[in-house]
Coordinates of C-alpha atoms and ligand atoms in Angstrom, one line a residue:
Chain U
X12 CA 3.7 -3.6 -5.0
X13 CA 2.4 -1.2 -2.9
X14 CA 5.4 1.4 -2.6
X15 CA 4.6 4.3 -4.4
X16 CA 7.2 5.3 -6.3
X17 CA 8.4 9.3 -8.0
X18 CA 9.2 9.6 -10.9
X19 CA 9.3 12.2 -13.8
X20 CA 7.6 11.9 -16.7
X21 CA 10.0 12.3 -20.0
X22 CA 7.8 10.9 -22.7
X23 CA 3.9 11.1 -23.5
X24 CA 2.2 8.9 -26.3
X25 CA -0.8 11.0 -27.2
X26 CA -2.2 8.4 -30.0
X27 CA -2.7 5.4 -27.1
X28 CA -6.4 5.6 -25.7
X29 CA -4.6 4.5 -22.6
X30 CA -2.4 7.6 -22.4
X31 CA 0.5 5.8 -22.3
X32 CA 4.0 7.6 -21.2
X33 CA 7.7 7.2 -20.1
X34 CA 8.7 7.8 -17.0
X35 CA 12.4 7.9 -15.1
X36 CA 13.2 6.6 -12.0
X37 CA 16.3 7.0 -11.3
X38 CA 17.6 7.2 -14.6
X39 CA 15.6 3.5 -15.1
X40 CA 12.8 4.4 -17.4
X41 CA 9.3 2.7 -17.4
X42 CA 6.3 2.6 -19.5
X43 CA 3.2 4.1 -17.0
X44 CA -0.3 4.3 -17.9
X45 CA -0.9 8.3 -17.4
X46 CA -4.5 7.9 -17.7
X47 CA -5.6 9.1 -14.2
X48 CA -3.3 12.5 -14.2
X49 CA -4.8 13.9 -17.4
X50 CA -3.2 17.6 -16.3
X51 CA 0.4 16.2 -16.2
X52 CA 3.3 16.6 -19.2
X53 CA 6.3 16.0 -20.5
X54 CA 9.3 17.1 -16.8
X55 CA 6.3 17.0 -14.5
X56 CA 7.0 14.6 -11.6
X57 CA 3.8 12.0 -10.6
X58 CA 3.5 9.3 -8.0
X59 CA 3.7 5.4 -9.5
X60 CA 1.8 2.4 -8.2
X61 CA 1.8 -0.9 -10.5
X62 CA 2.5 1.1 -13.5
X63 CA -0.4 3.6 -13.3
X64 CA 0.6 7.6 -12.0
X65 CA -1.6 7.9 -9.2
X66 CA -0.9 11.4 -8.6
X67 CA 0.6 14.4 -9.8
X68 CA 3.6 15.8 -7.0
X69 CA 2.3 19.6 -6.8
X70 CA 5.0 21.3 -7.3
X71 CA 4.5 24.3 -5.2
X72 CA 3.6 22.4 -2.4
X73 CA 6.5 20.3 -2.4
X74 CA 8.3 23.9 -2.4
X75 CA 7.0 25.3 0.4
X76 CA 6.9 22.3 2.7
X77 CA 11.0 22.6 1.6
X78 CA 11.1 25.5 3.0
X79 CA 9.5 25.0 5.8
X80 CA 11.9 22.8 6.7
X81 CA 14.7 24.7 6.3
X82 CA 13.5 27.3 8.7
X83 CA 13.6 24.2 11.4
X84 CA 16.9 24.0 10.6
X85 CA 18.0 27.6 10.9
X86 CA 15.3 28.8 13.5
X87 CA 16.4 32.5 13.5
Chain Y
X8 CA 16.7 12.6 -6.9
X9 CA 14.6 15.2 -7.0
X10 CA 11.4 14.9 -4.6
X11 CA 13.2 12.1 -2.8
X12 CA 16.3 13.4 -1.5
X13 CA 15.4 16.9 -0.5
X14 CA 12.9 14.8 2.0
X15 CA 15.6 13.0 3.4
X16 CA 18.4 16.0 4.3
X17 CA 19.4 14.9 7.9
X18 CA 19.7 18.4 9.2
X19 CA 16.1 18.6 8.4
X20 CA 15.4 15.2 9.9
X21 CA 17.4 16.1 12.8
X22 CA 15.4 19.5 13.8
X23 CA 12.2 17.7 13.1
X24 CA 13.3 14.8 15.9
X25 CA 14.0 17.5 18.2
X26 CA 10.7 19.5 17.7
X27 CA 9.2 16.2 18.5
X28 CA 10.8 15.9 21.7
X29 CA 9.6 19.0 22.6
X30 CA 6.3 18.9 21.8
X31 CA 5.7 15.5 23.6
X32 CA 5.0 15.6 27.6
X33 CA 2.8 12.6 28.1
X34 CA 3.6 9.0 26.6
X35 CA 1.4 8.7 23.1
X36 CA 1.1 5.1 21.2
X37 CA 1.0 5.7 17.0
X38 CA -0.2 3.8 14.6
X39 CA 1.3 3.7 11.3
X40 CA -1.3 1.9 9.6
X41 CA 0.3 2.1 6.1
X42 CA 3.3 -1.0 5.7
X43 CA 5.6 1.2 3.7
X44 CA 5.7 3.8 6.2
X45 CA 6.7 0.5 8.7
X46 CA 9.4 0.0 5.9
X47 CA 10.5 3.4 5.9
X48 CA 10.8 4.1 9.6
X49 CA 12.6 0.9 9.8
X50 CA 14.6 1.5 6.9
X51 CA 15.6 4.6 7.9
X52 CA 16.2 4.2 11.7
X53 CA 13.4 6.7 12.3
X54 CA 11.7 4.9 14.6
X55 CA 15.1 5.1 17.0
X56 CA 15.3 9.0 16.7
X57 CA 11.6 9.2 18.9
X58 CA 11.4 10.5 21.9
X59 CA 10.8 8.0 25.1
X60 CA 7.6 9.2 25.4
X61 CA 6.4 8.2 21.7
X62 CA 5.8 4.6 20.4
X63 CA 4.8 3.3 16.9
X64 CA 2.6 0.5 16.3
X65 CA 2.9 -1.0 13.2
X66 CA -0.3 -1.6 11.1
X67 CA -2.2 -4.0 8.9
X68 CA -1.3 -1.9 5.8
X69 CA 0.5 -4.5 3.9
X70 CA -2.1 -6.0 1.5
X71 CA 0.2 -9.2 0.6
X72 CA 0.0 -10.1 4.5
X73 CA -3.7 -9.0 5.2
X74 CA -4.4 -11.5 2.5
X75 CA -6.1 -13.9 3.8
X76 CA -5.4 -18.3 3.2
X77 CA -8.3 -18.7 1.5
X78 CA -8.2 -16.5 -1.0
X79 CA -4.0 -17.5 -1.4
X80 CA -5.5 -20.9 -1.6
X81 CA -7.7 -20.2 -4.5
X82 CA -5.2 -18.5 -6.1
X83 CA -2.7 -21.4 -6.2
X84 CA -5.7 -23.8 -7.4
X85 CA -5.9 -21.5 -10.5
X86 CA -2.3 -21.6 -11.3
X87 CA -2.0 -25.2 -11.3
X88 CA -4.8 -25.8 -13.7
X89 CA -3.4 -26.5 -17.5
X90 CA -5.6 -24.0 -19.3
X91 CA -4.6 -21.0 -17.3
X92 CA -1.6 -18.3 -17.0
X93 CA -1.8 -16.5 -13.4
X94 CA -0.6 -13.5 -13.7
X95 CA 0.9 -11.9 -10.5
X96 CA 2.7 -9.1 -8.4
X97 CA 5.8 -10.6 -7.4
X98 CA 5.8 -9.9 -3.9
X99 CA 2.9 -12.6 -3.2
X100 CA 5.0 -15.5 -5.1
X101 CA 6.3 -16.6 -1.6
X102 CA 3.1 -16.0 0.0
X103 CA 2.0 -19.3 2.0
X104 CA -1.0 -21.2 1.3
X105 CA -2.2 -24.1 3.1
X106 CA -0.1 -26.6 1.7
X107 CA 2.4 -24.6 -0.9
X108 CA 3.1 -21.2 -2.6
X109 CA 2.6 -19.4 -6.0
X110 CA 6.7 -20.4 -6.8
X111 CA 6.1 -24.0 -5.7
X112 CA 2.8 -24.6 -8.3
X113 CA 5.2 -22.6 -10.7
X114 CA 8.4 -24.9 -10.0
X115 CA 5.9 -27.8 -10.9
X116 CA 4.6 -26.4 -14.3
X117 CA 2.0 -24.2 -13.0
X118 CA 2.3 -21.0 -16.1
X119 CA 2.7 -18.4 -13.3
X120 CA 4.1 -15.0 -14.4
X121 CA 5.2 -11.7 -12.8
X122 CA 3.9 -9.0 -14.3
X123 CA 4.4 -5.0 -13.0
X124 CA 1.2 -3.7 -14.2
X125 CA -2.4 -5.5 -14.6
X126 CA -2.5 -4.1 -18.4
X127 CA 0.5 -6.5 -18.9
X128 CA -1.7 -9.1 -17.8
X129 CA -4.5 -8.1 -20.3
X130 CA -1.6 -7.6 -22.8
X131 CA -0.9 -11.1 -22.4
X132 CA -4.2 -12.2 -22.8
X133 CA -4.4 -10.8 -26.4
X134 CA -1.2 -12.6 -27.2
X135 CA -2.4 -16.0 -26.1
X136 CA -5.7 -16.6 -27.4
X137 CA -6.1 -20.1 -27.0
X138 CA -5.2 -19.8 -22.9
X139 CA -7.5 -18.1 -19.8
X140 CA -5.4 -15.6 -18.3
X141 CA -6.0 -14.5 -15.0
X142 CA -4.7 -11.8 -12.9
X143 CA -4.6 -11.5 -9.3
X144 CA -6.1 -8.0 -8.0
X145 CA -4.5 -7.6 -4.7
X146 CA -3.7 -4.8 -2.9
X147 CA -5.4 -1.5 -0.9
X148 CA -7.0 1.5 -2.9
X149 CA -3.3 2.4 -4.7
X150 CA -3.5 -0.6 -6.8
X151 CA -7.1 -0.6 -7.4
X152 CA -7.7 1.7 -9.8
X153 CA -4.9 -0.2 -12.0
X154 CA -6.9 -3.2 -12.1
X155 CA -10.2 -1.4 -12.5
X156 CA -8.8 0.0 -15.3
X157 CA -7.7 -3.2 -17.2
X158 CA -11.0 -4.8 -16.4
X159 CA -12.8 -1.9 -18.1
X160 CA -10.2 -2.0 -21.1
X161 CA -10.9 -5.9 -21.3
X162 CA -14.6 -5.5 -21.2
X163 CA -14.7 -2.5 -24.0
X164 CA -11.2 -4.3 -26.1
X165 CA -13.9 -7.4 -25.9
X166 CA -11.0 -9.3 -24.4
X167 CA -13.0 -12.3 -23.0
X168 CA -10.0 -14.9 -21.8
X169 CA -9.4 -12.1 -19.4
X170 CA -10.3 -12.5 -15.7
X171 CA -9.3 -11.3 -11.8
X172 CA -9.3 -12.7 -9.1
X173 CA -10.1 -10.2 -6.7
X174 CA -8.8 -9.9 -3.1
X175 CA -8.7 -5.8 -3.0
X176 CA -8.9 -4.5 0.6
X177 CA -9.9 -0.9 2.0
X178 CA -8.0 0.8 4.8
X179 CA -11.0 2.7 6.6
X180 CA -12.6 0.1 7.8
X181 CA -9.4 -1.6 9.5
X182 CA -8.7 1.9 10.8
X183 CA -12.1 1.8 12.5
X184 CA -12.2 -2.3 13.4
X185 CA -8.9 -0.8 15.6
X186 CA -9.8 2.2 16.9
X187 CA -13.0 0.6 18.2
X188 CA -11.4 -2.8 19.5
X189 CA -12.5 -2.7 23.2
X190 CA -8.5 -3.3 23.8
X191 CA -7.3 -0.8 21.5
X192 CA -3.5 0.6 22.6
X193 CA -3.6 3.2 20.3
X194 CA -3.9 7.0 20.5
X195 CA -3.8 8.8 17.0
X196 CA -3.0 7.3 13.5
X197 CA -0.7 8.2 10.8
X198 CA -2.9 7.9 7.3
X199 CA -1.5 6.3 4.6
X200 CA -0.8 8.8 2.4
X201 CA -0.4 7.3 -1.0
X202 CA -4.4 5.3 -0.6
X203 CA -5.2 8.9 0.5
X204 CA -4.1 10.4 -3.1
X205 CA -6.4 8.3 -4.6
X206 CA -9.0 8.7 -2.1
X207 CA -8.9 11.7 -0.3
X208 CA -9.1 12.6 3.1
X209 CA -12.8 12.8 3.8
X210 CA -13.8 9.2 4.6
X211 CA -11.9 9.7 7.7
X212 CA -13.6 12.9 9.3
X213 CA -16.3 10.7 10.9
X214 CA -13.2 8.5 12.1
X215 CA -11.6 11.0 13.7
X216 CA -14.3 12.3 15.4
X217 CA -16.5 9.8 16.5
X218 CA -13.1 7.9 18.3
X219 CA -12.0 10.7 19.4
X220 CA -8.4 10.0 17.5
X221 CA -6.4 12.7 15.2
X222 CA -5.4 10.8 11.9
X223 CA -2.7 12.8 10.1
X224 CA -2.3 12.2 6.5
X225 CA 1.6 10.9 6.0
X226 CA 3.8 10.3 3.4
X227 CA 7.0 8.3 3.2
X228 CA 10.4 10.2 3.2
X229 CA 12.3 10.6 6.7
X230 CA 11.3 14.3 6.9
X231 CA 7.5 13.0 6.0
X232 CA 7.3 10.2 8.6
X233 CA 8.8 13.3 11.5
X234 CA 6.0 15.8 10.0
X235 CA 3.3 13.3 10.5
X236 CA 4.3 12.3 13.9
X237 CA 5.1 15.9 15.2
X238 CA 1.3 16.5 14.0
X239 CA -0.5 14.1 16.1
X240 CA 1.4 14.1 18.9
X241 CA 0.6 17.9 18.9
X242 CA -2.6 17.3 18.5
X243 CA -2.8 14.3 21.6
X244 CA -1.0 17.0 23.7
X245 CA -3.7 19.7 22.6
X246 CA -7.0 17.4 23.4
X247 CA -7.8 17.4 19.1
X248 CA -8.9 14.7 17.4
X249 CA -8.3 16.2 13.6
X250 CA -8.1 15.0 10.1
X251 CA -4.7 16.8 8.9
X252 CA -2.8 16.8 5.9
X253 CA 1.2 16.6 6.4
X254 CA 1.8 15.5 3.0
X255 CA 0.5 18.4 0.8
X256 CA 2.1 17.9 -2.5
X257 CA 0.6 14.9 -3.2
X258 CA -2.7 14.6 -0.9
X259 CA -6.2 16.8 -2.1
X260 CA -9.1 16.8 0.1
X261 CA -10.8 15.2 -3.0
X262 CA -8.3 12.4 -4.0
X263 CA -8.1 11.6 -7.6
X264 CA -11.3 11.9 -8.9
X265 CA -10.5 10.3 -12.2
X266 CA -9.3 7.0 -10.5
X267 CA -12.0 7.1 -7.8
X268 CA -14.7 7.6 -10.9
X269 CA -13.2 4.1 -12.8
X270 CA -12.6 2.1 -9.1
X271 CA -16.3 3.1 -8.0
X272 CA -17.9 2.2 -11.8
X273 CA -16.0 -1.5 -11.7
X274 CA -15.9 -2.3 -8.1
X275 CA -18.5 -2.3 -5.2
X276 CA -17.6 -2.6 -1.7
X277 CA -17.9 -6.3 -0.1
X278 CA -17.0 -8.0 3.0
X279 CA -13.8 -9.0 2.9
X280 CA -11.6 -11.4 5.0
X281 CA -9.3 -9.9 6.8
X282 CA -6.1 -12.3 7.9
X283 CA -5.1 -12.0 11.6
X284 CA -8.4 -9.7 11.9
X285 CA -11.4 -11.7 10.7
X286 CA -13.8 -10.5 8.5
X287 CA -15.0 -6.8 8.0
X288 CA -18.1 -5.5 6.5
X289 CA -17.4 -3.5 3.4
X290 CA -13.6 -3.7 3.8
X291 CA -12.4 -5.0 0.1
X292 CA -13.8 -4.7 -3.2
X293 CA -15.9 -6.8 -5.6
X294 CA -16.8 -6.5 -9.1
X295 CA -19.9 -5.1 -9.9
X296 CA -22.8 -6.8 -11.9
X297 CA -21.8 -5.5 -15.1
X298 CA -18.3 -7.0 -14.8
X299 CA -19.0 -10.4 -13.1
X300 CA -18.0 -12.4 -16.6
X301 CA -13.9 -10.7 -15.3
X302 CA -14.1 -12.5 -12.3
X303 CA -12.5 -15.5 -11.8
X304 CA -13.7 -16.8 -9.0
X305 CA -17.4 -17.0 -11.1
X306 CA -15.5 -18.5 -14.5
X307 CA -14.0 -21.2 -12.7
X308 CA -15.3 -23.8 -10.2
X309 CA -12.6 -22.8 -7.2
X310 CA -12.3 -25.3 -4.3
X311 CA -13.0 -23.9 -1.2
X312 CA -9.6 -23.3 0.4
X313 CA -8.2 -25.2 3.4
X314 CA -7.0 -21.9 5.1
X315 CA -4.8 -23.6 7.1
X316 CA -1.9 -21.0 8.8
X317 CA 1.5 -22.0 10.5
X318 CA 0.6 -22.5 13.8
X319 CA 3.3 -21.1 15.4
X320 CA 3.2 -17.9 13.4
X321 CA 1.5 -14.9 15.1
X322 CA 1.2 -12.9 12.5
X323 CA -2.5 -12.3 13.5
X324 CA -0.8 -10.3 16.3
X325 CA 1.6 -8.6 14.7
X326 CA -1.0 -6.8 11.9
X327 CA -3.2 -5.8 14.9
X328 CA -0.3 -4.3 16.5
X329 CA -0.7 -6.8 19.6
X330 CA 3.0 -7.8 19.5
X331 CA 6.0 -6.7 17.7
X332 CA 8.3 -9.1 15.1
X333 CA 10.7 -10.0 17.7
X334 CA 8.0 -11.0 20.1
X335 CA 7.6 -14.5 17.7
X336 CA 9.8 -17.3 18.8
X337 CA 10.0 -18.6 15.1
X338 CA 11.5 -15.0 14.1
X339 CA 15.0 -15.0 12.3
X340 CA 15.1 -18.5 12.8
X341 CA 12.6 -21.1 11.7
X342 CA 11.2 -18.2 9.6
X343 CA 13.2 -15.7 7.6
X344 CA 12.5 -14.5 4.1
X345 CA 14.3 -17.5 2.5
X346 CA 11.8 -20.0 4.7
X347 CA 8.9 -17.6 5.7
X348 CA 5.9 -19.1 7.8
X349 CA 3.8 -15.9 7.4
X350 CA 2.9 -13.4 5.1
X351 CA 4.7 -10.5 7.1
X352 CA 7.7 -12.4 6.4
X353 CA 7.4 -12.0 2.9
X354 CA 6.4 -8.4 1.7
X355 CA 8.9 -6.1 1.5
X356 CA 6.1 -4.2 3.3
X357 CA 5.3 -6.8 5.9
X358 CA 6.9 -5.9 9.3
X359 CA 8.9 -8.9 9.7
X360 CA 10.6 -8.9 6.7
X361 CA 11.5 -5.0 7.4
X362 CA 12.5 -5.9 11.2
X363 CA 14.8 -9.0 9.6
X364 CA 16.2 -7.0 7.2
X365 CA 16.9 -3.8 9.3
X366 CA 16.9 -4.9 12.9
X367 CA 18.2 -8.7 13.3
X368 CA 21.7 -7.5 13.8
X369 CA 20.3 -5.0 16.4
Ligands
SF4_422 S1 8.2 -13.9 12.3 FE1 7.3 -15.3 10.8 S2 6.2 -16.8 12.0 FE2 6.6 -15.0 13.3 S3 4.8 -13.7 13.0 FE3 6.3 -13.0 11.5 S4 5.8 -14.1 9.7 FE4 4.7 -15.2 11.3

């Protein structure tokens, strides 16, 4: 219950007080309570615990750890 | 997958082993305090890509084993009773009590259900009017704000056949119970970095300095697990004892203050039994005044539970990071995930279940 899972968000029900939304994971999607990541949208990617999105992934940062890592691959 | 496989590339994972190997000149002892990074380094075999020199210790981060009897024990006196439906993760189904387990009371007519989020549970609740339902609020700060949330939706929906039984534990305050044990054997910590997304990082500055011990902020992907590692080991090797983030897309400074807001206006910090560690000072979460009539434990006249653990199990040992899985002589035989004596046997979190799964043939 504890694995946080990614997943990207492909539906948002604005009308729910609860800020319900659909999410994918892996193709399998998931109703998610988006309640606590009020800045996140429709093809924005957020961490899942127990049905609630914990966290937004920051994009950029997930960018430029990426390339950071391929720089350790290719040192020169 | 997007986000999931980029972290895995083995070139990548490769590189990152090797930078560790460099960087490490002096034997350093890790603790992983979070149980899905155990899965994951199991999982993955990074555990057998470190260096000589470096050594994980697997921590009491799995919140099904750190659970302790007594509260399991309560739990399975509620889902026997007629009146009520017990709503629960699945993973603590299998979790031993004294005497039986959540699938056992159910097997005998016990109205025990699986749900995957605690709104399901309050969902429920709606549905069946005429029953109490009652959902069990396990697990560290990543699944707290989840139940704070369908306590605070009960209480405003006026949803009063609603309760929790709460048994929500903090990782701080384990972090600190080991870093200060008088025997501790470990160096630096990796922080678990999905409790830190909700959190943030700052509640472990004073850690960090006052033991003397870096605590790098981890997440969960091969490449994460390296990154966190290669971290602290530099910092052992440079005499710091930092608070450092290696999992930057999803970890601010300031968590997320929207769950922290909503965990903080439901919940107050309690002592809390800890199993295999005793009982900690403001380590796990109770509901405050304004939300007593949610909890369970207050609606209904709970026996006190027996509390009685498997002797032969040493799970005690294994959450402290005293001995490893395959140090127990009931491991992979009298006790495997079909039969499990202990918690850790159960949770796909729990160290023995990820050494049985990943390991036995090893
Ligand atoms: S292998 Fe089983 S009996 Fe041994 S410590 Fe782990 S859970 Fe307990």
């Amino acid at each position: 219950m504890c694995l946080g899972v990614p997943g990207q968000i492909v539906e948002v029900e604005t009308s729910d007080p609860l800020r319900m939304g659909r999410v994918s994971f892996e193709g399998v999607q998931k109703q998610i309570c988006l309640v606590y990541v009020p800045e996140v949208g429709v093809g924005d990617w957020v961490i899942v615990h127990a049905g609630f999105a914990i966290h937004a992934i920051d994009a950029a940062e997930a960018d430029r750890t990426l390339t950071l890592l391929k720089q350790l691959e290719h040192p020169e | 997958m997007k986000y999931v496989d980029e972290f895995r590339d083995p070139a990548a994972v490769r590189a990152l082993a090797e930078e560790l190997r460099q960087a490490t000149t002096r034997p350093w002892r890790i603790m992983e305090v979070c149980g899905g990074q155990t899965h994951a380094f199991v999982r993955f075999g990074i555990d057998r890509l470190l260096p000589d020199g470096v050594e994980l210790i697997h921590g009491p981060g799995c919140p099904v084993c750190v659970t302790s009897v007594e509260v399991i024990d309560r739990a399975l006196a509620l889902a026997a009773r007629p009146d009520v439906v017990f709503c629960t993760f699945g993973d603590m189904l299998r979790v031993p009590g004294s005497t039986t387990d959540l699938l056992q009371v159910k097997a005998a007519g016990g109205d025990v259900r699986t749900v995957y989020s605690p709104l399901d549970a309050v969902k429920l609740a709606q549905q069946l009017p005429d029953k109490q339902v009652v959902f069990f609020a396990v697990g560290f700060e990543t699944t707290a704000p989840g139940a704070a949330m369908a306590v605070h939706h009960a209480a405003q929906a006026g949803i009063d056949n609603f309760s929790v039984l709460v048994a929500h534990v903090l990782v701080p305050p384990a972090l600190e119970a080991i870093a200060g044990a008088e025997d501790t054997a470990v160096n630096g910590f990796l922080a678990a970095g999905h409790v830190c997304t909700v959190m943030g990082t700052e509640a472990y500055r004073p850690l960090a300095e006052h033991y003397s011990m870096p605590i790098v902020v981890t997440g969960f992907e091969p490449t994460d697990l390296l990154r966190g590692l290669l971290a602290c080991v530099r910092q052992l090797e440079e005499g710091r004892a930092e608070v450092e983030n290696a999992y930057e897309r999803a970890v601010r400074d300031e968590g997320n203050p929207a769950a922290r807001t909503m965990v903080e206006r439901v919940f107050e910090p309690v002592e809390q039994q800890w199993r295999g560690i005793g009982a900690l000072p403001a380590s796990g979460l109770g509901l405050r005044e304004a939300y007593h009539r949610f909890d369970a434990a207050r609606r209904f006249d709970l026996p006190p539970g027996e509390g009685r653990e498997d002797p032969e199990c040493r799970a005690g040992e294994v959450l402290r990071g005293v001995c490893k899985p395959e140090d127990c002589a009931a491991f992979g035989n009298r006790c495997t995930p079909d039969h499990p004596l202990g918690a850790p046997m159960v949770s796909s979190e729990g160290a023995c279940a990820a050494y049985y799964r990943y390991r036995r043939t090893a």
